Coordinates of N, CA and C and ligand atoms in Angstrom, one line a residue:
X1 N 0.9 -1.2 0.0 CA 0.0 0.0 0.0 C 0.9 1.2 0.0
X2 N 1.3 2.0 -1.1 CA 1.5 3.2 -1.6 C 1.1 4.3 -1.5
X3 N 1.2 5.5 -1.0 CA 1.0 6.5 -0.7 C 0.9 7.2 -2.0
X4 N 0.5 7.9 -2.8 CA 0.1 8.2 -4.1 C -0.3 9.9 -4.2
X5 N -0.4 10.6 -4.9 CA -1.2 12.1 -5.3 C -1.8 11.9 -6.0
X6 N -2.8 12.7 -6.2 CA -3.7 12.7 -7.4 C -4.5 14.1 -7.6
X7 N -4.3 15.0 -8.3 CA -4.6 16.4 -8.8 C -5.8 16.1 -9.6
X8 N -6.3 17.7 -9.1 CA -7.1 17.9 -10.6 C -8.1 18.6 -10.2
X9 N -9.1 19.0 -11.3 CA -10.1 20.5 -11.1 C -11.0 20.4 -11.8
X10 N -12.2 21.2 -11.4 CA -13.5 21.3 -12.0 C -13.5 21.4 -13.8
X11 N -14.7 21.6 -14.0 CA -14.4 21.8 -15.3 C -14.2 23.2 -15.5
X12 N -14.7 24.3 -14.7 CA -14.2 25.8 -14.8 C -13.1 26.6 -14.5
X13 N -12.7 25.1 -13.4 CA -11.0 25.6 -13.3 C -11.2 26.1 -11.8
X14 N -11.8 27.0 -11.3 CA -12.0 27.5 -10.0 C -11.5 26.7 -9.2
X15 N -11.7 25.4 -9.4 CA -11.1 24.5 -7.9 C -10.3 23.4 -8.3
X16 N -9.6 23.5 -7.8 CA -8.1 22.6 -8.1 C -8.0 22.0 -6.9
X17 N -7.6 20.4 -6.5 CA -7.7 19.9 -5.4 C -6.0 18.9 -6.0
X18 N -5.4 18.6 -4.2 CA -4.4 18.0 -4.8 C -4.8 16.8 -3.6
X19 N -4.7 15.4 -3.8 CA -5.2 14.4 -2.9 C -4.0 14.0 -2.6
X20 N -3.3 13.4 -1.3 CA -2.4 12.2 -1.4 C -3.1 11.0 -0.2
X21 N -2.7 9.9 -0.8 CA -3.6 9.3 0.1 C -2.7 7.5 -0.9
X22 N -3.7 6.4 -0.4 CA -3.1 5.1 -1.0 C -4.7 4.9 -1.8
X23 N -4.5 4.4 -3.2 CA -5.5 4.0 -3.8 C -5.9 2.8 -3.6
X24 N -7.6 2.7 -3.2 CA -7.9 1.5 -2.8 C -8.8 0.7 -4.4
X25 N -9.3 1.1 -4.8 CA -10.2 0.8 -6.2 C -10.5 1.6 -6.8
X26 N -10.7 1.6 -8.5 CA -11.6 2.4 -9.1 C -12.3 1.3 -10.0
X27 N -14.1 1.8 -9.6 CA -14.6 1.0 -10.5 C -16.3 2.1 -11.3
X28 N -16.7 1.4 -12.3 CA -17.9 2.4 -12.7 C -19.4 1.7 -12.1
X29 N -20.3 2.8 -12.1 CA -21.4 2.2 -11.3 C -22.4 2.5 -12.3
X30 N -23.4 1.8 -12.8 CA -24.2 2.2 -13.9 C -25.4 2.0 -13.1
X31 N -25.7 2.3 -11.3 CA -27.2 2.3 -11.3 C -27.8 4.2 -12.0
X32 N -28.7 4.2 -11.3 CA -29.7 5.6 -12.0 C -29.4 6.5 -11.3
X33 N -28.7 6.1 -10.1 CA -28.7 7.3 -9.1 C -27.1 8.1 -9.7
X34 N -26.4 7.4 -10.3 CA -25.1 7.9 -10.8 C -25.0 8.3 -12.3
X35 N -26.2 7.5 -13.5 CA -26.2 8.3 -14.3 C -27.2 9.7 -14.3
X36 N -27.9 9.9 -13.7 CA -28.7 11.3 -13.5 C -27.6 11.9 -13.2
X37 N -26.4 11.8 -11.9 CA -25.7 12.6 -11.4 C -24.5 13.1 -12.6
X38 N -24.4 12.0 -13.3 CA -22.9 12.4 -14.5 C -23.7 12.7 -15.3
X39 N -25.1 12.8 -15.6 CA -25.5 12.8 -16.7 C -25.2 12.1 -18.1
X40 N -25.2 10.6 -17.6 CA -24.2 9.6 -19.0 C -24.4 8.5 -18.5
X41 N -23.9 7.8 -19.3 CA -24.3 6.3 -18.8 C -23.6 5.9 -17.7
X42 N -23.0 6.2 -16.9 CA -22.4 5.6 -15.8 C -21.8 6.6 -15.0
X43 N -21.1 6.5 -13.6 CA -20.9 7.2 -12.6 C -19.2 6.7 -12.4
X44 N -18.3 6.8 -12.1 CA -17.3 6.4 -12.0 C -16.8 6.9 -10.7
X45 N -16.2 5.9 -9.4 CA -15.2 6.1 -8.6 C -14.2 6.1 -8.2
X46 N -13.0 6.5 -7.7 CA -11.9 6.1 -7.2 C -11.5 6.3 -6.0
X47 N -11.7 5.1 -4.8 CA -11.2 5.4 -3.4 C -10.2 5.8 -3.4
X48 N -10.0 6.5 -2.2 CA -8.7 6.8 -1.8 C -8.8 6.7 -0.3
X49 N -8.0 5.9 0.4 CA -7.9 5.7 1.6 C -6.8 6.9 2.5
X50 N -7.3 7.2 4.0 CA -6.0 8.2 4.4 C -6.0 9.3 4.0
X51 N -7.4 10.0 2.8 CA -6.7 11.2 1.8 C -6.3 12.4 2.9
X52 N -5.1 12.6 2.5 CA -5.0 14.1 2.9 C -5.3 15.1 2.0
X53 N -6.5 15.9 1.7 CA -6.7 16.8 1.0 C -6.2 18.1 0.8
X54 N -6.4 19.1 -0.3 CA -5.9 20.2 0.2 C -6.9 20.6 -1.2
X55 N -7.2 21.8 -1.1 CA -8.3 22.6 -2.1 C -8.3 23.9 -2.3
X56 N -7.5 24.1 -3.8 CA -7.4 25.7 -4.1 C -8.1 26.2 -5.1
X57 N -8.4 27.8 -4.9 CA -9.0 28.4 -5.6 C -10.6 28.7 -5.3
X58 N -10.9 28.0 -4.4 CA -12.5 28.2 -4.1 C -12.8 27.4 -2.9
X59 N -13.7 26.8 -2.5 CA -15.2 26.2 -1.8 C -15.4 25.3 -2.2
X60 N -15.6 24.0 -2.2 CA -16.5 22.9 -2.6 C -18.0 23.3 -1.8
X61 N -19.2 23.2 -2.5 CA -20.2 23.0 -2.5 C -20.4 21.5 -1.7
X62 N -21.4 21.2 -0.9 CA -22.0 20.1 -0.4 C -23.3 19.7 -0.8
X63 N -23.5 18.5 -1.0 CA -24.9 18.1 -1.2 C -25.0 16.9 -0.6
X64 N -26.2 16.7 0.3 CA -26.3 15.1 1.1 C -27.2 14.2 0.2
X65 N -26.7 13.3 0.2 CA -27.7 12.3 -0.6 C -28.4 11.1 0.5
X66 N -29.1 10.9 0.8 CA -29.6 9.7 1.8 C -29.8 8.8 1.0
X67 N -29.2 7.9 1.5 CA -29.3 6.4 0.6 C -30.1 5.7 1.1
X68 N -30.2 4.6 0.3 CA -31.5 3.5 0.8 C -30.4 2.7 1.9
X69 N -29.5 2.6 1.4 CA -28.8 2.1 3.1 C -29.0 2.6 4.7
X70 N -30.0 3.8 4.4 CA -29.7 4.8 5.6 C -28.9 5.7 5.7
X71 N -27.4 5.2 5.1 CA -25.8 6.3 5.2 C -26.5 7.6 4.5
X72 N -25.7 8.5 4.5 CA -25.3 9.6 4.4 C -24.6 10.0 3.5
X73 N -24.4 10.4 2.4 CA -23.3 10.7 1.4 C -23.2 12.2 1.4
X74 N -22.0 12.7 1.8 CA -22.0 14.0 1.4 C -20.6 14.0 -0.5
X75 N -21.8 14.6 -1.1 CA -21.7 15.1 -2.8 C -20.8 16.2 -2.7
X76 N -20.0 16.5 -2.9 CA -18.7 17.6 -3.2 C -18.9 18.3 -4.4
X77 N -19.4 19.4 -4.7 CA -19.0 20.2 -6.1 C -18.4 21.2 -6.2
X78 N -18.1 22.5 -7.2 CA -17.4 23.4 -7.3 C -18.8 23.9 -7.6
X79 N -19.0 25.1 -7.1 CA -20.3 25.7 -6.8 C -20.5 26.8 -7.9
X80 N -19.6 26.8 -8.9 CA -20.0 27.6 -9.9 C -20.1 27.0 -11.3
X81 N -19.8 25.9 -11.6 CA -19.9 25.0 -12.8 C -20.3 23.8 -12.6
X82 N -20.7 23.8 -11.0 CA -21.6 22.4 -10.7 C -20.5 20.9 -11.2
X83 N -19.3 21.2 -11.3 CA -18.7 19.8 -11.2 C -18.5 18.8 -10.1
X84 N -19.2 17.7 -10.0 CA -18.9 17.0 -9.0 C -17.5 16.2 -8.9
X85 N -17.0 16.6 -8.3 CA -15.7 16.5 -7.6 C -15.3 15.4 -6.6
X86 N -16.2 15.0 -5.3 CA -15.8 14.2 -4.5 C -16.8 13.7 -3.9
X87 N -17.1 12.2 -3.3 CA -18.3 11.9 -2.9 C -17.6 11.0 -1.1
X88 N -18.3 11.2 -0.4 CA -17.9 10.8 1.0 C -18.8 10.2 2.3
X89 N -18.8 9.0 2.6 CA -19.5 8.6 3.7 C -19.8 9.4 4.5
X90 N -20.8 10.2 5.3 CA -20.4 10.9 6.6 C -20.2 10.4 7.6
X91 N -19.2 10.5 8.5 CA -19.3 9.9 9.9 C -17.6 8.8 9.1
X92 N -17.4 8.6 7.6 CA -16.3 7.9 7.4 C -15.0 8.6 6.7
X93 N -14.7 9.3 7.2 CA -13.3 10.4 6.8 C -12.1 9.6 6.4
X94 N -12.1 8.3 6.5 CA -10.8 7.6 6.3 C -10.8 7.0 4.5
X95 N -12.3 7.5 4.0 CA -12.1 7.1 2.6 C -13.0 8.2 2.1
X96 N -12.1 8.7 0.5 CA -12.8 9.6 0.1 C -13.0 9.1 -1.7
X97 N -13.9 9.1 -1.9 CA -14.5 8.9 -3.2 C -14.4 9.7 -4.5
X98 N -13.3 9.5 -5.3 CA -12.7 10.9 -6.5 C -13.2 10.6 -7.6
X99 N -13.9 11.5 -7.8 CA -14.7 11.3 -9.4 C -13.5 11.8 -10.6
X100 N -13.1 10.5 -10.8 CA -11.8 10.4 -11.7 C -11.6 11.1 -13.4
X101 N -12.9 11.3 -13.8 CA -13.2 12.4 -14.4 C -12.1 13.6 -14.7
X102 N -12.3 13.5 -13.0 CA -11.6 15.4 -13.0 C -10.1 15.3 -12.9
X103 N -9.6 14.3 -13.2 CA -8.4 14.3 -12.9 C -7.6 15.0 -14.2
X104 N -6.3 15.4 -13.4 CA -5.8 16.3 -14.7 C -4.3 15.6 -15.1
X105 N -3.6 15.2 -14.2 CA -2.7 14.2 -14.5 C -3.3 13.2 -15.9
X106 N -2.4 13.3 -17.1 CA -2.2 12.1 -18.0 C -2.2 10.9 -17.0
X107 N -3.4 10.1 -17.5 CA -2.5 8.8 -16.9 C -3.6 7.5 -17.6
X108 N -3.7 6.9 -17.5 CA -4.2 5.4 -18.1 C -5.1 4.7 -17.2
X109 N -6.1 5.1 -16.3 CA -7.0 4.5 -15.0 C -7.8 3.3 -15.8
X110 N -8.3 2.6 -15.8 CA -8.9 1.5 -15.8 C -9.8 0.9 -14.8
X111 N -11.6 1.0 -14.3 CA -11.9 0.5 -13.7 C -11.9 -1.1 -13.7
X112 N -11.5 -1.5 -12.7 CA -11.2 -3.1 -12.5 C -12.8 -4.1 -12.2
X113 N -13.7 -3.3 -12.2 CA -15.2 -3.5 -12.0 C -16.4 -2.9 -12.3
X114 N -17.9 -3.4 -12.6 CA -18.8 -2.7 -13.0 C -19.6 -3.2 -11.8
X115 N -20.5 -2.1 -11.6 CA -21.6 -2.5 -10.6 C -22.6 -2.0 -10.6
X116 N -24.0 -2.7 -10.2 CA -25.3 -2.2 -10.6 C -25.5 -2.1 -12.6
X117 N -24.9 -3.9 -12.7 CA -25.3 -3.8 -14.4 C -26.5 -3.8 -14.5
X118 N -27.3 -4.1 -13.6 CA -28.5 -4.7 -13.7 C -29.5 -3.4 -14.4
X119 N -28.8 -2.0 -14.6 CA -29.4 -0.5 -15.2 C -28.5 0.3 -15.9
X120 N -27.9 -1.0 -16.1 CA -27.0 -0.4 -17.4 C -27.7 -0.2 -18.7
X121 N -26.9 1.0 -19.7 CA -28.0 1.2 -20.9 C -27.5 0.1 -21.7
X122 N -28.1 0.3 -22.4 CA -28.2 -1.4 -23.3 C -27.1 -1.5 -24.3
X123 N -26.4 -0.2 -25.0 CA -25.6 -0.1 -24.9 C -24.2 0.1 -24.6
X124 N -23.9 -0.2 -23.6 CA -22.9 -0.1 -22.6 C -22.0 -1.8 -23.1
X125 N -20.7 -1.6 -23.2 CA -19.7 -2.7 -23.4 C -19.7 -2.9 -22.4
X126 N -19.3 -4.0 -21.8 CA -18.3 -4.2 -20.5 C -16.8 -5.1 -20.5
X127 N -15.9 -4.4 -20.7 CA -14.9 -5.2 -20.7 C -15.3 -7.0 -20.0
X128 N -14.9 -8.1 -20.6 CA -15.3 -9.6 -19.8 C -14.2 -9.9 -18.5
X129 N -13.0 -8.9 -18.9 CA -12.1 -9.5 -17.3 C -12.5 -8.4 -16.4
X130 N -13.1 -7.4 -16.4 CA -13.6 -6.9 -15.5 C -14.5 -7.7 -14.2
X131 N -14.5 -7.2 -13.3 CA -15.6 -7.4 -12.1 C -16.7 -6.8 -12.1
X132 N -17.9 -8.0 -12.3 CA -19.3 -7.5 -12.7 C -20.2 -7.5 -11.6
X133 N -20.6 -7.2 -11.2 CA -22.3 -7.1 -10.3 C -23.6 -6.5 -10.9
X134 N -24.5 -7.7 -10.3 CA -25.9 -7.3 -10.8 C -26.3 -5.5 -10.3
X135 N -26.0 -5.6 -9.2 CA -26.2 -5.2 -7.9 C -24.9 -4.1 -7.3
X136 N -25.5 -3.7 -6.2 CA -24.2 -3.4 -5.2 C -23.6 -4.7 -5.0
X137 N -22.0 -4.8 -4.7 CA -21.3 -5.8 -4.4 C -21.7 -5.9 -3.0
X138 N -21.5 -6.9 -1.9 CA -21.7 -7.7 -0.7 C -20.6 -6.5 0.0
X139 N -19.4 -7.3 -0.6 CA -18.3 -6.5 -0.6 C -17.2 -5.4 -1.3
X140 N -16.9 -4.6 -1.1 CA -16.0 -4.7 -1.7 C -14.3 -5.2 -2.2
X141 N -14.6 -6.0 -1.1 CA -12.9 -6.6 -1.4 C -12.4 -7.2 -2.6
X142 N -13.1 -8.1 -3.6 CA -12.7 -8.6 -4.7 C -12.4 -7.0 -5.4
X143 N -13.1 -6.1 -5.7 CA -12.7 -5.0 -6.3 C -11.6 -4.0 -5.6
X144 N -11.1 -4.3 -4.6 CA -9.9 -3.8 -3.7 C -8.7 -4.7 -4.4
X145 N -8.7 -5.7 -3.9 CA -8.2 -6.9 -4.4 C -7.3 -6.9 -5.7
X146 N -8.4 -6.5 -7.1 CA -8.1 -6.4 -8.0 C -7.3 -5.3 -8.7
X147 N -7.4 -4.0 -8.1 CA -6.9 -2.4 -8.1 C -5.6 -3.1 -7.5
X148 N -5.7 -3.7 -6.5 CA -4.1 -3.9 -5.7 C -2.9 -4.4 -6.8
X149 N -3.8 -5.9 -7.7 CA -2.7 -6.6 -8.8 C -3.0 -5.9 -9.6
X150 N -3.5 -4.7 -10.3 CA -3.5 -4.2 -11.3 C -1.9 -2.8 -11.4
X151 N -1.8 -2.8 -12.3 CA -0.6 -1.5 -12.0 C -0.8 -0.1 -12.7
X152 N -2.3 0.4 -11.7 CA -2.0 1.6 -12.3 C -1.8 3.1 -11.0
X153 N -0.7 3.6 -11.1 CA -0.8 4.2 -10.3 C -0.1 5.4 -10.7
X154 N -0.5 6.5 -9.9 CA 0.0 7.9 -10.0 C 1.4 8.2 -9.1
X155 N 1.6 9.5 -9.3 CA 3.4 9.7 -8.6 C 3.0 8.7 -7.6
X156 N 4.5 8.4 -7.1 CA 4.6 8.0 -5.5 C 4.7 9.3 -4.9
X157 N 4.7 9.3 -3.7 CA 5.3 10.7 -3.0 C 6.0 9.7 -2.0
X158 N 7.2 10.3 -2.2 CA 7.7 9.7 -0.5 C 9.4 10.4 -0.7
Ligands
LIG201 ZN1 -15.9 24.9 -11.5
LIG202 ZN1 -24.1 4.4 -8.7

């Protein structure tokens, strides 16, 4: 487990965020609650465990989403071009959710999983070595798991 950065900024530029933290998964989620939110067929994550944040140029915007789990999601945007930026458990500060989108670093990410195929658009590929779910996964560890053997990662910092 690697300690890692990961930059990047809205689409209007106003907010620039620099993350360091260790990557735990990136995977895309195709229920309805994530394509309304991207506006596209799918919603895309990237944990980050540990992040230490830092945020220039403006304010992130907050928005709570109540889930059918009960949790809490606080939605992160840049409050002047409405980019969503970062999504977060409340009450769980030790993982922060990067909408990899916004990243500005060149780099080659590859979700290692799909979840919630079960509202996927009909045309939607899915890579076959990927990790599929009908559903939310049980767990997430096979998709932790997988990010771990996979090799895609940003600077080291150390
Ligand atoms: Zn913006
Ligand atoms: Zn979703």
């Amino acid at each position: 487990m690697r300690q890692e950065v990961f930059e990047g900024q809205c689409q209007c530029g106003a907010i620039h965020y620099r993350i360091a933290g260790v990557a735990l998964t990136m995977f895309a989620c195709h229920c309805t609650e994530c394509q309304r939110q991207a506006g596209s067929a799918f919603g895309m994550a990237l944990w980050i465990k540990q992040p230490v944040v830092e945020i220039s140029g403006g304010t992130v915007k907050e928005w709570i989403r109540h889930m059918p789990s009960g949790k809490q999601m606080s939605c992160q945007f840049c409050p002047d071009c409405g980019t969503r930026l970062f999504h977060k458990v409340v009450g769980q500060d030790q993982v922060l959710s990067i909408k990899p989108g916004t990243l500005s670093q060149p780099r080659t990410l590859v979700p290692v999983g799909h979840i919630w195929l079960g509202s996927k658009q009909k045309w939607t590929t899915i890579d076959p070595n990927a990790l599929q779910y009908a559903g939310n996964p049980e767990t997430f560890d096979a998709l932790m798991a997988a990010w771990a053997n996979a090799d895609f990662h940003a600077a080291a910092v150390d």
